[in-house]
Tab-separated table of C-alpha atoms in Angstrom:
chain	number	residue	atom	x	y	z
I	1	MET	CA	148.904	245.519	178.417
I	2	GLN	CA	148.583	248.583	177.655
I	3	LYS	CA	148.308	250.304	181.451
I	4	ASN	CA	151.061	252.117	180.249
I	5	TYR	CA	150.010	253.827	177.240
I	6	LEU	CA	147.950	256.853	179.012
I	7	GLY	CA	151.493	257.056	181.861
I	8	ARG	CA	150.216	258.063	185.058
I	9	GLU	CA	147.770	260.537	184.058
I	10	THR	CA	143.703	260.335	185.928
I	11	ILE	CA	141.021	259.076	183.699
I	12	ASP	CA	137.663	260.108	183.855
I	13	THR	CA	136.243	258.750	181.545
I	14	ILE	CA	134.936	255.421	180.526
I	15	TYR	CA	133.281	254.971	177.920
I	16	PHE	CA	131.476	250.885	176.994
I	17	GLY	CA	130.736	251.700	172.431
I	18	GLY	CA	129.069	249.879	169.703
I	19	GLY	CA	128.595	246.857	168.478
I	20	THR	CA	126.285	245.892	170.949
I	21	PRO	CA	127.941	246.707	174.991
I	22	SER	CA	124.354	246.282	176.206
I	23	LEU	CA	124.414	242.618	175.872
I	24	LEU	CA	126.448	242.222	178.179
I	25	SER	CA	126.620	241.206	181.460
I	26	ARG	CA	126.964	241.831	184.582
I	27	HIS	CA	129.586	240.534	185.647
I	28	GLN	CA	131.282	241.091	182.318
I	29	LEU	CA	131.286	244.581	182.995
I	30	GLN	CA	131.722	244.528	186.436
I	31	ASP	CA	135.126	242.738	185.070
I	32	LEU	CA	136.168	245.654	182.883
I	33	LEU	CA	135.323	248.270	185.030
I	34	ASP	CA	138.147	246.647	188.201
I	35	THR	CA	140.225	246.138	184.989
I	36	VAL	CA	140.024	249.302	184.287
I	37	ASN	CA	140.597	250.536	188.091
I	38	LYS	CA	143.089	248.310	188.706
I	39	ASN	CA	145.937	249.906	186.279
I	40	PHE	CA	144.677	253.487	186.087
I	41	ILE	CA	144.089	256.135	188.456
I	42	ALA	CA	140.478	257.469	188.006
I	43	ASN	CA	138.208	259.763	189.610
I	44	ASN	CA	134.888	261.235	188.901
I	45	LEU	CA	134.334	258.728	186.199
I	46	GLU	CA	131.126	259.729	183.456
I	47	VAL	CA	131.040	256.209	182.357
I	48	THR	CA	128.885	255.693	179.312
I	49	LEU	CA	127.114	252.638	177.957
I	50	GLU	CA	125.537	252.738	174.052
I	51	ALA	CA	122.500	250.739	174.469
I	52	ASN	CA	119.194	250.044	171.843
I	53	PRO	CA	115.581	250.110	173.260
I	54	ASP	CA	114.995	246.913	172.987
I	55	ASP	CA	118.346	245.781	174.858
I	56	LEU	CA	116.838	248.301	177.806
I	57	SER	CA	114.578	245.824	179.848
I	58	LYS	CA	113.684	246.747	183.111
I	59	GLU	CA	115.964	244.318	184.942
I	60	ASN	CA	118.434	244.800	182.805
I	61	LEU	CA	118.427	249.414	183.596
I	62	ALA	CA	118.953	247.785	186.903
I	63	MET	CA	121.653	246.012	186.440
I	64	LEU	CA	123.298	248.985	184.642
I	65	LYS	CA	122.809	251.540	187.187
I	66	ALA	CA	123.808	248.758	190.336
I	67	VAL	CA	127.356	247.639	188.036
I	68	GLY	CA	128.681	251.981	188.156
I	69	ILE	CA	126.634	253.171	184.763
I	70	ASN	CA	126.082	256.450	185.205
I	71	ARG	CA	124.751	257.877	181.580
I	72	LEU	CA	123.392	256.122	178.612
I	73	SER	CA	123.214	256.553	175.097
I	74	ILE	CA	120.441	254.580	173.461
I	75	GLY	CA	120.304	253.783	170.081
I	76	ILE	CA	116.411	255.522	169.183
I	77	GLN	CA	116.978	256.629	165.263
I	78	SER	CA	113.589	257.518	164.660
I	79	PHE	CA	110.370	258.549	166.227
I	80	ASP	CA	108.703	257.038	163.050
I	81	ASP	CA	107.762	253.787	162.818
I	82	GLY	CA	107.452	253.807	159.392
I	83	ILE	CA	111.777	254.928	159.069
I	84	LEU	CA	112.415	252.680	162.095
I	85	LYS	CA	111.034	249.536	159.661
I	86	PHE	CA	113.085	251.086	156.538
I	87	LEU	CA	116.361	250.663	158.495
I	88	ASN	CA	116.002	247.492	159.492
I	89	ARG	CA	115.974	248.449	163.329
I	90	ALA	CA	114.573	245.720	165.715
I	91	HIS	CA	112.196	248.391	167.814
I	92	SER	CA	109.389	250.034	167.917
I	93	SER	CA	108.115	253.729	168.360
I	94	HIS	CA	106.545	252.569	171.171
I	95	GLU	CA	109.530	250.975	172.917
I	96	ALA	CA	112.151	253.448	172.350
I	97	LEU	CA	109.756	255.951	174.594
I	98	LEU	CA	108.966	252.976	177.053
I	99	CYS	CA	113.154	252.591	176.996
I	100	LEU	CA	113.437	256.568	178.430
I	101	GLU	CA	110.239	255.421	181.123
I	102	ARG	CA	111.869	252.818	182.253
I	103	ALA	CA	115.447	253.704	182.624
I	104	ARG	CA	114.321	257.696	184.421
I	105	HIS	CA	112.286	255.044	187.113
I	106	ALA	CA	116.065	253.214	187.335
I	107	GLY	CA	117.472	256.525	188.332
I	108	PHE	CA	119.177	257.414	185.110
I	109	ASP	CA	119.670	261.223	184.568
I	110	ASN	CA	121.867	261.641	182.312
I	111	ILE	CA	120.954	260.279	179.023
I	112	SER	CA	121.665	260.395	175.335
I	113	ILE	CA	119.247	260.109	172.015
I	114	ASP	CA	120.751	258.917	168.618
I	115	LEU	CA	118.883	260.340	165.788
I	116	ILE	CA	119.450	260.371	161.761
I	117	TYR	CA	117.963	262.932	159.153
I	118	ALA	CA	118.131	262.560	155.751
I	119	ILE	CA	116.577	259.511	155.540
I	120	PRO	CA	114.478	259.090	152.112
I	121	GLY	CA	110.794	259.354	153.062
I	122	GLN	CA	111.620	261.417	155.515
I	123	ASP	CA	110.801	264.892	155.110
I	124	ASN	CA	111.153	267.878	156.533
I	125	ASP	CA	107.726	267.846	158.246
I	126	LEU	CA	107.958	264.381	159.508
I	127	LEU	CA	112.004	265.759	161.333
I	128	LYS	CA	109.998	268.027	162.413
I	129	LYS	CA	107.727	265.818	163.992
I	130	ASN	CA	110.774	263.795	165.544
I	131	ILE	CA	112.612	266.434	167.137
I	132	GLU	CA	109.801	267.456	168.709
I	133	LYS	CA	108.802	264.176	170.313
I	134	ALA	CA	112.518	263.783	171.207
I	135	ILE	CA	112.024	267.562	173.236
I	136	ALA	CA	109.534	266.049	174.333
I	137	ILE	CA	110.570	263.396	176.971
I	138	SER	CA	113.406	265.874	177.635
I	139	PRO	CA	116.529	263.970	177.473
I	140	GLU	CA	119.823	266.129	178.430
I	141	HIS	CA	121.979	264.826	175.002
I	142	ILE	CA	120.943	264.851	171.870
I	143	SER	CA	123.483	263.148	168.767
I	144	ALA	CA	121.723	263.785	165.030
I	145	TYR	CA	123.699	261.853	162.060
I	146	SER	CA	123.457	262.398	158.710
I	147	LEU	CA	122.268	259.027	157.265
I	148	THR	CA	125.561	256.962	155.703
I	149	ILE	CA	125.882	254.244	153.704
I	150	GLU	CA	128.867	251.476	154.475
I	151	GLU	CA	130.327	249.691	151.505
I	152	LYS	CA	129.012	246.176	152.975
I	153	THR	CA	125.696	246.498	154.077
I	154	VAL	CA	122.505	245.960	152.182
I	155	PHE	CA	122.561	249.698	151.584
I	156	GLY	CA	125.475	250.234	150.423
I	157	LYS	CA	124.820	247.025	148.026
I	158	GLN	CA	121.510	248.747	147.358
I	159	ARG	CA	123.426	251.613	146.498
I	160	LYS	CA	125.716	249.532	144.224
I	161	LYS	CA	123.249	249.333	142.336
I	162	GLY	CA	121.653	251.999	141.562
I	163	ILE	CA	118.456	251.254	143.159
I	164	PHE	CA	118.606	253.459	147.021
I	165	PRO	CA	117.185	256.234	147.047
I	166	MET	CA	120.138	258.918	148.832
I	167	GLU	CA	118.787	262.293	149.601
I	168	THR	CA	121.061	265.050	147.753
I	169	GLU	CA	123.394	267.165	149.692
I	170	GLU	CA	121.165	269.945	150.027
I	171	ALA	CA	118.343	267.963	151.160
I	172	ALA	CA	120.774	267.050	153.900
I	173	ALA	CA	121.927	270.989	154.725
I	174	ALA	CA	118.505	271.319	154.456
I	175	GLN	CA	117.617	268.986	157.712
I	176	MET	CA	120.564	269.911	159.527
I	177	GLU	CA	119.621	273.793	159.818
I	178	ILE	CA	116.341	272.263	160.579
I	179	LEU	CA	117.720	271.004	164.161
I	180	MET	CA	120.098	273.311	164.827
I	181	ASP	CA	116.866	276.019	164.746
I	182	GLU	CA	114.770	273.504	166.628
I	183	LEU	CA	116.774	271.974	169.136
I	184	GLY	CA	118.399	276.044	169.705
I	185	ASN	CA	114.705	276.745	170.075
I	186	ALA	CA	113.884	274.489	173.344
I	187	GLY	CA	117.196	275.203	175.038
I	188	PHE	CA	119.807	273.171	173.421
I	189	ASP	CA	123.368	273.942	173.040
I	190	GLN	CA	125.278	272.762	169.910
I	191	TYR	CA	127.952	272.543	171.228
I	192	GLU	CA	130.312	270.491	168.366
I	193	ILE	CA	128.618	269.624	165.105
I	194	SER	CA	125.670	267.065	165.391
I	195	ASN	CA	125.967	266.993	169.121
I	196	PHE	CA	123.644	268.941	171.402
I	197	CYS	CA	122.778	269.179	174.946
I	198	ARG	CA	121.475	270.697	178.011
I	199	PRO	CA	123.405	272.830	179.455
I	200	GLY	CA	125.928	271.542	181.731
I	201	PHE	CA	125.492	268.537	180.383
I	202	TYR	CA	127.749	267.364	177.035
I	203	SER	CA	129.404	264.620	176.980
I	204	ARG	CA	133.200	264.442	178.937
I	205	HIS	CA	134.133	261.113	176.762
I	206	ASN	CA	133.988	262.761	173.053
I	207	SER	CA	134.599	266.441	173.885
I	208	SER	CA	138.182	264.457	174.905
I	209	TYR	CA	138.804	263.878	171.874
I	210	TRP	CA	137.866	266.934	170.622
I	211	HIS	CA	140.489	268.699	172.877
I	212	GLN	CA	143.163	266.102	171.784
I	213	LYS	CA	143.186	264.350	175.045
I	214	LYS	CA	144.702	260.940	175.316
I	215	TYR	CA	142.608	258.483	175.354
I	216	LEU	CA	143.250	254.461	174.661
I	217	GLY	CA	140.770	252.125	172.377
I	218	ILE	CA	140.016	248.032	173.562
I	219	GLY	CA	139.513	245.415	171.401
I	220	PRO	CA	138.676	245.155	167.806
I	221	SER	CA	139.257	248.636	165.479
I	222	ALA	CA	139.537	250.284	168.804
I	223	HIS	CA	141.474	253.524	168.238
I	224	SER	CA	143.889	255.029	170.671
I	225	TYR	CA	145.839	258.315	170.814
I	226	ASN	CA	148.473	259.693	172.783
I	227	GLU	CA	149.553	263.270	171.972
I	228	LEU	CA	152.701	261.383	170.131
I	229	SER	CA	151.168	258.741	167.561
I	230	ARG	CA	148.163	256.930	167.048
I	231	GLN	CA	147.123	253.444	167.110
I	232	ALA	CA	144.235	251.067	165.466
I	233	ASN	CA	143.771	247.735	166.506
I	234	ILE	CA	142.771	245.344	163.934
I	235	SER	CA	139.248	244.693	163.198
I	236	ASN	CA	139.353	241.210	162.605
I	237	ASN	CA	137.926	239.397	165.759
I	238	PRO	CA	140.130	235.538	165.395
I	239	LEU	CA	143.281	237.720	164.350
I	240	TYR	CA	142.535	239.998	167.722
I	241	ILE	CA	142.028	237.155	169.964
I	242	LYS	CA	144.423	235.147	168.333
I	243	SER	CA	147.264	237.962	168.939
I	244	ILE	CA	145.791	238.978	172.681
I	245	THR	CA	146.543	235.019	173.848
I	246	GLN	CA	149.817	236.389	172.694
I	247	GLY	CA	150.596	238.833	174.600
I	248	LYS	CA	150.456	241.594	171.085
I	249	ILE	CA	148.863	244.319	170.081
I	250	PRO	CA	147.578	243.886	167.297
I	251	CYS	CA	147.025	247.296	166.627
I	252	GLN	CA	148.782	249.511	164.015
I	253	VAL	CA	151.029	252.898	165.044
I	254	GLU	CA	151.167	256.200	163.447
I	255	VAL	CA	153.449	258.183	163.999
I	256	LEU	CA	152.067	262.377	164.021
I	257	THR	CA	153.840	265.159	162.398
I	258	ARG	CA	153.765	267.993	162.405
I	259	ALA	CA	151.533	268.951	159.827
I	260	ASN	CA	149.154	265.789	160.447
I	261	LYS	CA	149.142	267.225	164.398
I	262	ILE	CA	148.759	270.563	162.677
I	263	ASN	CA	144.912	269.434	160.273
I	264	GLU	CA	144.035	267.796	163.795
I	265	TYR	CA	143.768	270.657	165.434
I	266	LEU	CA	142.154	272.042	163.087
I	267	PHE	CA	139.821	269.824	162.454
I	268	THR	CA	138.257	269.001	165.765
I	269	THR	CA	138.760	272.304	167.365
I	270	LEU	CA	136.310	274.060	164.180
I	271	ARG	CA	133.150	271.246	164.853
I	272	THR	CA	132.924	272.860	168.980
I	273	THR	CA	131.287	275.629	169.939
I	274	TRP	CA	134.610	276.024	171.247
I	275	GLY	CA	136.567	277.133	168.313
I	276	CYS	CA	139.646	277.196	167.752
I	277	ASN	CA	142.361	278.557	168.909
I	278	LEU	CA	144.463	280.609	167.333
I	279	ASN	CA	147.569	281.522	170.082
I	280	TYR	CA	147.531	277.433	171.123
I	281	LEU	CA	148.532	277.190	167.184
I	282	LEU	CA	151.537	279.236	167.144
I	283	THR	CA	152.829	278.834	170.085
I	284	GLN	CA	152.591	275.118	170.462
I	285	LEU	CA	153.132	273.664	166.243
I	286	ASP	CA	154.568	277.265	165.063
I	287	TYR	CA	151.744	277.443	162.319
I	288	ASP	CA	149.577	281.384	162.361
I	289	VAL	CA	146.724	279.982	160.653
I	290	LEU	CA	146.092	284.336	160.252
I	291	LYS	CA	149.121	284.229	157.606
I	292	GLU	CA	149.110	280.844	156.329
I	293	ASN	CA	145.707	281.370	154.784
I	294	GLN	CA	144.766	284.652	154.253
I	295	LEU	CA	142.831	285.259	151.186
I	296	THR	CA	141.138	281.563	151.884
I	297	LEU	CA	139.572	283.157	156.024
I	298	ASN	CA	139.240	286.713	154.042
I	299	THR	CA	136.639	284.682	151.065
I	300	LEU	CA	135.061	282.594	153.826
I	301	ALA	CA	134.416	285.868	156.577
I	302	LYS	CA	133.404	287.698	153.090
I	303	HIS	CA	130.573	284.908	152.929
I	304	GLU	CA	129.745	284.972	156.752
I	305	LEU	CA	131.197	281.039	157.059
I	306	VAL	CA	133.826	282.117	159.715
I	307	MET	CA	134.402	284.795	161.806
I	308	VAL	CA	137.646	285.832	164.648
I	309	GLU	CA	136.958	287.070	168.131
I	310	ASN	CA	139.406	286.849	170.971
I	311	ASP	CA	142.234	284.942	169.723
I	312	THR	CA	139.826	282.528	168.178
I	313	LEU	CA	138.990	280.644	164.570
I	314	ARG	CA	134.931	279.474	164.885
I	315	LEU	CA	132.818	278.628	162.542
I	316	THR	CA	129.647	280.717	162.464
I	317	GLN	CA	126.104	278.631	161.501
I	318	LYS	CA	126.166	278.951	157.867
I	319	GLY	CA	129.538	277.791	158.452
I	320	LYS	CA	128.518	274.422	160.487
I	321	LEU	CA	127.074	272.967	157.389
I	322	LEU	CA	130.603	272.953	155.525
I	323	ALA	CA	132.769	272.279	158.062
I	324	ASP	CA	134.796	269.366	156.365
I	325	LYS	CA	135.356	271.771	153.583
I	326	ILE	CA	136.480	274.662	155.184
I	327	ALA	CA	138.704	272.528	157.488
I	328	SER	CA	140.452	271.189	154.222
I	329	ASP	CA	140.760	274.673	152.880
I	330	LEU	CA	143.046	275.200	156.258
I	331	PHE	CA	144.520	272.018	155.675
I	332	ILE	CA	148.855	272.250	155.656
I	333	LYS	CA	149.871	270.111	152.832
I	334	GLU	CA	152.930	268.128	153.781
């Protein structure tokens, strides 16, 4: 139903994201991959699958490798059993290490792990120990996220009652600095605010978002982008399935205005090591960032939060801690 969404462009990444795609059977995964190949031109694919450590048995890993998955994104979150218990994770630190060992034996040579910081009870020393363990197992990629609380979750309800001990923004920023320093010293490139990799192992899929490439999302809650508009599929599973059986794509479509495109470009590119190409904004979107935001940029530069070089606007190491705020300060108002 969506085979014309991307035009005839060649796709080079496929990403099986959460919920828990590691629960899919070999037949289901093969069916999905066959459908992609049938409807799209695919070449030199990076095929990522998100998985929890407790789902990655020796047999499951062999199946994933055989079906064509060549990159794993594993939700480790922490190597401390106390923190894992606090986060209600099903795996232990031992299982986390064991699944990574199994993945290597299964032939996976492109592995990403997730870590969470700013967790109540995880002080700076414990965070450093987690980072040391992550470095020791030598993954190709590490994604590090600050703990966020969703409203309808257990933690969300606890926070609403005032009994969830959220970390302060200052504490979260301090832990982010520790991550940047420790992983940088270990040879990881921070190519995006939350993403670190060994040289040459940046996520091609996620980088496509930051480079404004077209992408198609399939399934409830999935998002798509084709340069002209965005569309978001509904999240309700029964309604989604009902619509599909009726031959309808159950989604909301947002046609992008010039301001949308400018703000999106600023927001995504400033998060990356490649920075914001000022000439692109000028020639493609008729927007002169330096001229329109002269006072703001002078102030940001004075406080060593941004720098401009070779027609590119980038955040400094210090500026990365305030990435969202800096981007919003530069947004064009409609």
